[in-house]
Coordinates of C-alpha atoms in Angstrom, one line a residue:
M1 CA -61.6 -28.2 53.3
S2 CA -64.0 -30.5 50.3
R3 CA -67.7 -30.1 51.0
D4 CA -68.0 -33.7 51.2
L5 CA -65.7 -34.5 53.9
P6 CA -67.2 -35.3 57.4
R7 CA -67.4 -31.9 59.1
P8 CA -64.7 -31.8 61.6
L9 CA -64.4 -33.4 65.0
R10 CA -65.5 -31.2 68.7
Y11 CA -64.9 -32.8 71.6
A12 CA -66.4 -30.6 75.3
P13 CA -63.5 -30.2 77.1
L14 CA -62.9 -32.0 80.4
V15 CA -63.8 -30.0 83.6
P16 CA -60.4 -28.6 84.7
D17 CA -58.5 -31.0 87.6
P18 CA -59.1 -28.8 90.8
T19 CA -55.5 -29.9 92.1
P20 CA -53.2 -30.4 88.4
G21 CA -50.4 -30.3 90.0
P22 CA -46.9 -28.8 89.2
L23 CA -46.1 -29.3 86.0
Q24 CA -47.5 -27.0 82.8
L25 CA -46.9 -28.0 79.0
P26 CA -45.9 -24.3 77.8
V27 CA -46.5 -24.2 73.5
P28 CA -42.8 -24.9 72.0
S29 CA -41.2 -23.4 69.8
G30 CA -41.2 -23.8 65.9
W31 CA -43.8 -23.3 62.6
Y32 CA -46.4 -24.0 62.5
S33 CA -49.3 -24.1 59.7
L34 CA -52.1 -22.1 59.6
G35 CA -53.8 -23.5 56.5
F36 CA -53.7 -25.1 53.3
D37 CA -53.5 -22.5 50.3
D38 CA -57.6 -23.0 49.3
E39 CA -58.2 -22.3 52.9
L40 CA -56.2 -18.8 52.9
P41 CA -57.2 -17.1 49.4
L42 CA -55.3 -14.8 48.1
D43 CA -55.2 -11.1 49.1
T44 CA -58.1 -11.5 51.1
V45 CA -57.9 -11.4 55.0
V46 CA -58.0 -14.3 57.4
T47 CA -57.7 -14.7 60.6
R48 CA -55.7 -17.4 63.0
R49 CA -55.2 -18.1 66.1
L50 CA -51.7 -19.3 67.4
A51 CA -50.5 -19.6 71.0
G52 CA -53.1 -17.1 72.7
H53 CA -52.6 -14.4 70.0
E54 CA -55.1 -12.9 67.8
L55 CA -53.6 -13.1 64.1
V56 CA -54.2 -11.7 60.6
V57 CA -53.2 -13.7 57.6
V58 CA -52.6 -12.2 54.2
R59 CA -51.7 -14.5 51.3
R60 CA -50.2 -13.2 48.1
A61 CA -48.5 -14.2 44.8
D62 CA -45.3 -13.4 45.7
G63 CA -45.3 -14.5 49.3
V64 CA -47.7 -13.8 52.7
S65 CA -48.1 -12.1 55.9
V66 CA -49.2 -12.2 58.8
L67 CA -49.7 -10.2 61.4
D68 CA -51.5 -8.9 65.2
A69 CA -55.3 -8.5 64.7
W70 CA -55.9 -5.8 66.8
C71 CA -55.4 -1.7 65.1
P72 CA -52.5 -0.3 67.6
H73 CA -54.8 2.6 67.3
L74 CA -57.6 1.6 69.0
G75 CA -57.8 -1.3 68.9
A76 CA -60.0 -2.4 65.8
H77 CA -60.2 -6.2 64.8
L78 CA -58.1 -6.2 61.1
G79 CA -60.0 -9.4 60.3
V80 CA -63.4 -8.8 60.5
G81 CA -63.9 -5.7 58.1
G82 CA -60.1 -5.1 57.3
R83 CA -59.6 -5.1 53.8
L84 CA -56.8 -4.6 50.9
E85 CA -55.7 -1.1 49.7
G86 CA -53.2 -1.8 47.7
D87 CA -50.1 -3.6 49.4
A88 CA -51.9 -1.9 52.9
L89 CA -54.4 -3.3 55.4
R90 CA -56.9 -1.1 55.8
C91 CA -58.3 -1.2 59.1
P92 CA -62.8 -1.3 59.1
F93 CA -63.0 1.4 61.8
H94 CA -61.0 4.6 61.0
G95 CA -59.5 3.6 57.9
F96 CA -55.5 3.7 59.2
R97 CA -53.6 1.9 57.0
F98 CA -50.9 -0.5 57.5
D99 CA -47.7 -2.2 55.5
L100 CA -48.2 -6.0 54.8
D101 CA -44.1 -6.0 55.0
D102 CA -43.4 -4.5 58.2
G103 CA -46.1 -3.4 60.1
R104 CA -46.2 0.2 60.1
C105 CA -48.9 3.1 59.4
V106 CA -48.6 4.4 55.8
S107 CA -51.2 7.0 55.8
T108 CA -54.3 8.6 57.7
P109 CA -57.6 9.0 56.2
Y110 CA -56.7 12.6 58.5
G111 CA -53.7 13.3 56.5
G112 CA -50.2 14.4 57.9
K113 CA -47.8 12.0 59.3
A114 CA -48.7 8.7 60.0
P115 CA -48.3 8.7 64.4
P116 CA -45.0 6.4 64.6
A117 CA -46.3 4.1 67.7
A118 CA -49.1 3.2 65.7
R119 CA -47.4 -0.3 64.2
L120 CA -48.8 -4.0 63.8
R121 CA -46.9 -6.6 65.0
T122 CA -45.2 -8.6 62.4
W123 CA -44.7 -12.4 62.4
R124 CA -42.0 -14.3 60.2
A125 CA -44.1 -16.3 57.9
R126 CA -43.4 -19.0 54.7
A127 CA -44.9 -20.4 52.0
V128 CA -44.6 -23.9 51.8
H129 CA -45.3 -26.8 49.5
G130 CA -49.4 -25.4 50.0
L131 CA -49.5 -24.3 53.2
V132 CA -48.8 -21.4 55.0
L133 CA -46.4 -21.9 57.8
C134 CA -45.9 -19.2 61.2
W135 CA -43.1 -19.0 63.2
Y136 CA -43.5 -18.8 67.2
G137 CA -40.9 -18.8 69.0
A138 CA -41.6 -19.2 72.8
A139 CA -38.8 -17.1 74.2
G140 CA -39.6 -14.4 71.4
E141 CA -36.4 -16.0 69.7
D142 CA -35.6 -15.8 65.1
P143 CA -36.5 -19.0 63.9
S144 CA -32.6 -20.8 63.7
W145 CA -34.2 -23.5 60.9
E146 CA -36.7 -24.2 58.3
V147 CA -38.9 -26.4 56.9
P148 CA -37.8 -27.3 53.4
E149 CA -39.8 -26.8 50.6
W150 CA -40.1 -30.2 47.8
S151 CA -41.5 -31.0 44.3
R152 CA -45.4 -31.4 44.3
R153 CA -44.7 -32.5 40.6
G154 CA -46.7 -35.8 39.3
W155 CA -48.6 -35.7 43.1
S156 CA -52.4 -34.9 43.7
A157 CA -53.5 -31.9 45.4
W158 CA -53.8 -31.7 49.1
R159 CA -56.9 -33.3 50.2
H160 CA -57.3 -32.1 53.9
H161 CA -59.5 -32.2 56.7
R162 CA -58.9 -30.1 60.6
F163 CA -60.2 -31.7 64.1
E164 CA -60.4 -29.1 66.9
L165 CA -59.5 -30.8 70.6
R166 CA -57.8 -30.0 73.4
G167 CA -54.0 -31.1 73.6
H168 CA -50.7 -30.4 73.1
P169 CA -47.8 -30.4 69.8
Q170 CA -45.6 -32.7 72.3
E171 CA -48.2 -35.1 72.4
V172 CA -49.1 -35.7 69.1
A173 CA -46.3 -35.9 67.6
E174 CA -45.0 -38.5 70.2
N175 CA -46.7 -41.2 68.3
A176 CA -44.1 -41.6 65.9
A177 CA -42.3 -42.9 68.5
D178 CA -44.9 -44.8 70.2
M179 CA -44.4 -47.5 68.7
G180 CA -46.6 -49.6 70.8
H181 CA -49.9 -47.4 69.8
F182 CA -49.9 -48.8 66.6
G183 CA -51.5 -52.4 67.0
V184 CA -53.8 -51.2 69.5
V185 CA -55.0 -48.1 69.2
H186 CA -55.6 -49.0 64.6
G187 CA -55.3 -52.1 64.0
Y188 CA -51.8 -52.6 62.9
E189 CA -50.2 -55.8 62.6
S190 CA -47.3 -57.1 63.0
V191 CA -45.9 -53.8 63.5
E192 CA -41.8 -53.5 62.8
A193 CA -39.4 -50.4 63.2
T194 CA -37.0 -50.2 59.7
G195 CA -34.0 -49.1 61.5
P196 CA -33.5 -46.6 64.5
M197 CA -35.7 -43.4 64.7
T198 CA -32.7 -40.3 64.5
T199 CA -32.7 -36.9 64.8
D200 CA -30.9 -34.7 63.7
G201 CA -31.8 -30.7 65.6
P202 CA -34.6 -29.9 64.7
L203 CA -35.5 -33.0 61.8
L204 CA -36.5 -36.4 63.7
H205 CA -36.7 -39.2 61.5
A206 CA -38.9 -43.5 62.2
S207 CA -39.5 -45.9 60.0
Y208 CA -41.9 -48.9 60.4
V209 CA -43.5 -51.4 58.4
F210 CA -46.7 -53.0 59.2
G211 CA -50.0 -55.0 57.6
R212 CA -53.3 -53.5 56.9
P213 CA -56.1 -54.9 57.5
S214 CA -58.5 -55.4 54.2
G215 CA -60.8 -52.1 53.7
G216 CA -58.4 -50.0 51.6
V217 CA -58.6 -47.3 49.3
V218 CA -57.8 -49.6 46.5
G219 CA -58.8 -53.0 46.7
S220 CA -59.8 -54.9 49.4
A221 CA -56.9 -57.3 49.8
S222 CA -54.6 -56.3 53.2
S223 CA -51.8 -54.8 52.4
R224 CA -48.2 -54.2 53.7
V225 CA -46.8 -51.2 54.8
T226 CA -43.6 -48.8 54.2
M227 CA -44.1 -45.9 56.4
T228 CA -41.3 -43.0 56.9
I229 CA -41.8 -40.3 59.2
H230 CA -40.5 -37.0 59.2
Q231 CA -40.9 -34.3 62.0
W232 CA -39.5 -30.5 61.4
G233 CA -40.0 -29.6 65.0
L234 CA -43.6 -30.9 67.3
G235 CA -46.0 -29.2 65.2
H236 CA -45.1 -30.3 61.0
A237 CA -44.8 -33.9 60.1
L238 CA -44.6 -35.9 56.9
V239 CA -46.0 -39.2 57.1
E240 CA -44.3 -41.2 53.2
A241 CA -45.7 -44.1 52.7
E242 CA -45.8 -47.3 50.2
V243 CA -48.6 -49.5 49.3
Q244 CA -48.0 -53.2 48.7
P245 CA -48.6 -55.2 46.6
M246 CA -49.7 -52.3 44.2
G247 CA -46.8 -49.9 45.1
L248 CA -49.3 -46.5 45.5
R249 CA -47.6 -43.6 47.2
T250 CA -48.5 -41.9 49.4
R251 CA -48.0 -38.5 51.5
H252 CA -49.5 -37.5 54.6
L253 CA -49.3 -34.3 56.9
V254 CA -49.8 -34.2 60.3
L255 CA -50.0 -30.2 61.6
S256 CA -50.8 -29.2 65.0
L257 CA -51.5 -25.5 64.9
P258 CA -51.5 -24.6 69.3
V259 CA -54.3 -21.6 69.1
E260 CA -54.2 -21.7 73.0
P261 CA -51.6 -23.4 74.8
D262 CA -54.4 -27.0 75.8
R263 CA -56.0 -25.9 72.7
L264 CA -55.2 -27.1 69.1
H265 CA -55.9 -27.0 65.4
L266 CA -54.5 -30.5 64.5
R267 CA -54.8 -30.4 60.5
I268 CA -54.3 -33.1 58.3
G269 CA -53.3 -34.1 55.1
V270 CA -53.8 -36.6 52.2
S271 CA -52.0 -36.3 48.7
V272 CA -51.4 -39.3 46.4
A273 CA -48.6 -39.9 43.5
W274 CA -49.6 -40.6 40.0
P275 CA -49.6 -44.1 39.4
G276 CA -46.8 -44.7 36.6
R277 CA -49.7 -46.6 35.2
S278 CA -53.0 -46.7 36.3
R279 CA -53.1 -51.3 35.6
D280 CA -50.5 -51.6 37.5
L281 CA -53.2 -50.4 40.9
H282 CA -55.6 -52.7 39.4
P283 CA -56.2 -54.3 36.1
L284 CA -59.4 -52.7 35.4
L285 CA -58.3 -49.2 35.7
A286 CA -55.9 -49.3 33.1
P287 CA -58.5 -47.0 30.7
V288 CA -58.5 -43.9 34.1
P289 CA -55.5 -40.6 33.6
R290 CA -52.8 -41.2 36.0
R291 CA -53.8 -38.1 37.3
W292 CA -57.4 -38.3 37.3
L293 CA -56.9 -41.3 39.6
A294 CA -55.1 -40.1 41.5
E295 CA -57.0 -37.7 42.9
A296 CA -60.0 -40.0 43.1
I297 CA -57.3 -42.0 45.3
A298 CA -56.2 -38.9 47.1
A299 CA -60.3 -37.8 48.2
L300 CA -60.6 -41.3 49.4
G301 CA -57.7 -41.7 50.9
I302 CA -58.2 -38.8 53.4
R303 CA -61.6 -40.5 54.5
R304 CA -59.9 -43.4 55.6
Y305 CA -56.4 -41.6 57.4
A306 CA -59.1 -38.9 59.2
G307 CA -61.2 -42.2 60.5
E308 CA -57.7 -42.7 62.3
V309 CA -56.5 -39.8 63.5
A310 CA -60.3 -39.5 65.1
Q311 CA -59.0 -42.6 66.8
D312 CA -56.2 -40.8 68.9
V313 CA -57.8 -37.9 69.5
P314 CA -60.0 -39.2 72.4
I315 CA -57.1 -40.3 74.0
W316 CA -55.3 -37.0 73.5
E317 CA -58.4 -35.4 75.5
H318 CA -58.2 -37.0 78.3
K319 CA -54.6 -38.2 78.6
A320 CA -52.0 -37.1 81.6
W321 CA -48.9 -35.4 81.1
L322 CA -46.7 -38.2 83.3
P323 CA -42.8 -36.6 83.4
R324 CA -42.0 -40.0 84.3
P325 CA -44.1 -42.5 82.4
A326 CA -43.5 -46.9 84.0
L327 CA -41.9 -47.5 80.0
A328 CA -42.5 -50.8 78.9
Q329 CA -40.2 -52.8 76.1
G330 CA -42.0 -52.5 73.2
D331 CA -43.4 -49.5 73.8
G332 CA -40.7 -47.5 71.4
P333 CA -38.3 -45.2 71.1
I334 CA -40.1 -42.7 73.6
A335 CA -37.7 -41.3 76.1
A336 CA -35.4 -40.6 73.3
Y337 CA -38.3 -38.8 71.4
R338 CA -38.7 -36.9 74.9
R339 CA -35.2 -35.4 75.0
W340 CA -35.2 -34.8 71.3
A341 CA -38.5 -32.5 72.2
S342 CA -37.5 -30.9 75.0
Q343 CA -35.5 -28.7 73.0
F344 CA -38.6 -26.9 71.7
A345 CA -39.0 -25.9 74.9
P346 CA -38.2 -22.4 76.8
Q347 CA -34.7 -22.7 78.2
D348 CA -36.3 -22.2 81.6
Y349 CA -38.4 -24.9 81.3
G350 CA -37.7 -28.1 82.3
P351 CA -39.9 -31.0 83.2
T352 CA -36.9 -33.7 84.0
S353 CA -38.3 -34.5 87.7
G354 CA -40.5 -35.1 89.9
T355 CA -44.2 -37.9 89.2
S356 CA -47.1 -36.1 89.4
A357 CA -49.6 -36.6 86.1
V358 CA -50.4 -33.5 84.5
R359 CA -53.2 -33.3 82.3
S360 CA -52.1 -32.4 78.7
G361 CA -51.9 -29.0 78.8
G362 CA -54.2 -29.5 81.6

């Protein structure tokens, strides 16, 4: 995260409701981001948490490894003093070494055969468009779909920010279908859907056009924004936007990492396309190199984007989960979204009846 960005926002957790009702939202299956590349330096052991599991992440030039953090020998945390030795992870307590790909112990300092039971659990992980993704199967299942790679050529580096909050990936992703909040929470004007929300297995598409008041990252006049949301599962969303009249194209990432069933690390990112000509954005920008301009706009854009997401955070933290919300015309396709989202919950979980209000993840 860039040093000049505001510190991650934190909100005090709510006091648990003594009578929360019967429904709880489990951590859904899906691909979750453990961080951007610059948060996970090459050949370095970094600790992460996913759905209550303590993990260590090692990003290498030829791939990424994610393993359980506790040494199966005598329980040392491999993210605290553990280090790489060739293609193995060395425990800081007794020097046991573990293969990064399959987690088996390959040697001990005592010589002889390594104990077969000394084996780390490995997690399915991918390095995709500047991120490290890890699969979580709510029922222990293997991944049945992937988040696709896309070209980053002609785009700025990701500028990003992280929030820590009480919440759940389903509540965050629901914003893609919730048209009503765009004007009330974010001040967008004349919000319209430019087509129906569509789904295809784990992928959801939604598109909108709206007016944004003055104060954008380029110029001071009001602008018209076309926004297309691509949501893969409940933890990974790419938002493609074009700002008129200057023709600025941006990409935004919304990445939920459920560290516990009721706690999120929410990462957001901004990348900006190199303009065809710098003067297309503003005549005074004509001498500025296209690449430098895109990087500068992204640095400004993450500030505004973090400010907009910060408007949602207190609502997510304090809202209740209503299995049967009293929807109104104009809300957007929230009911259709929830039917789509249900595929990521464990098969034996079915919040389809009852009217109890349960705090999100409470």
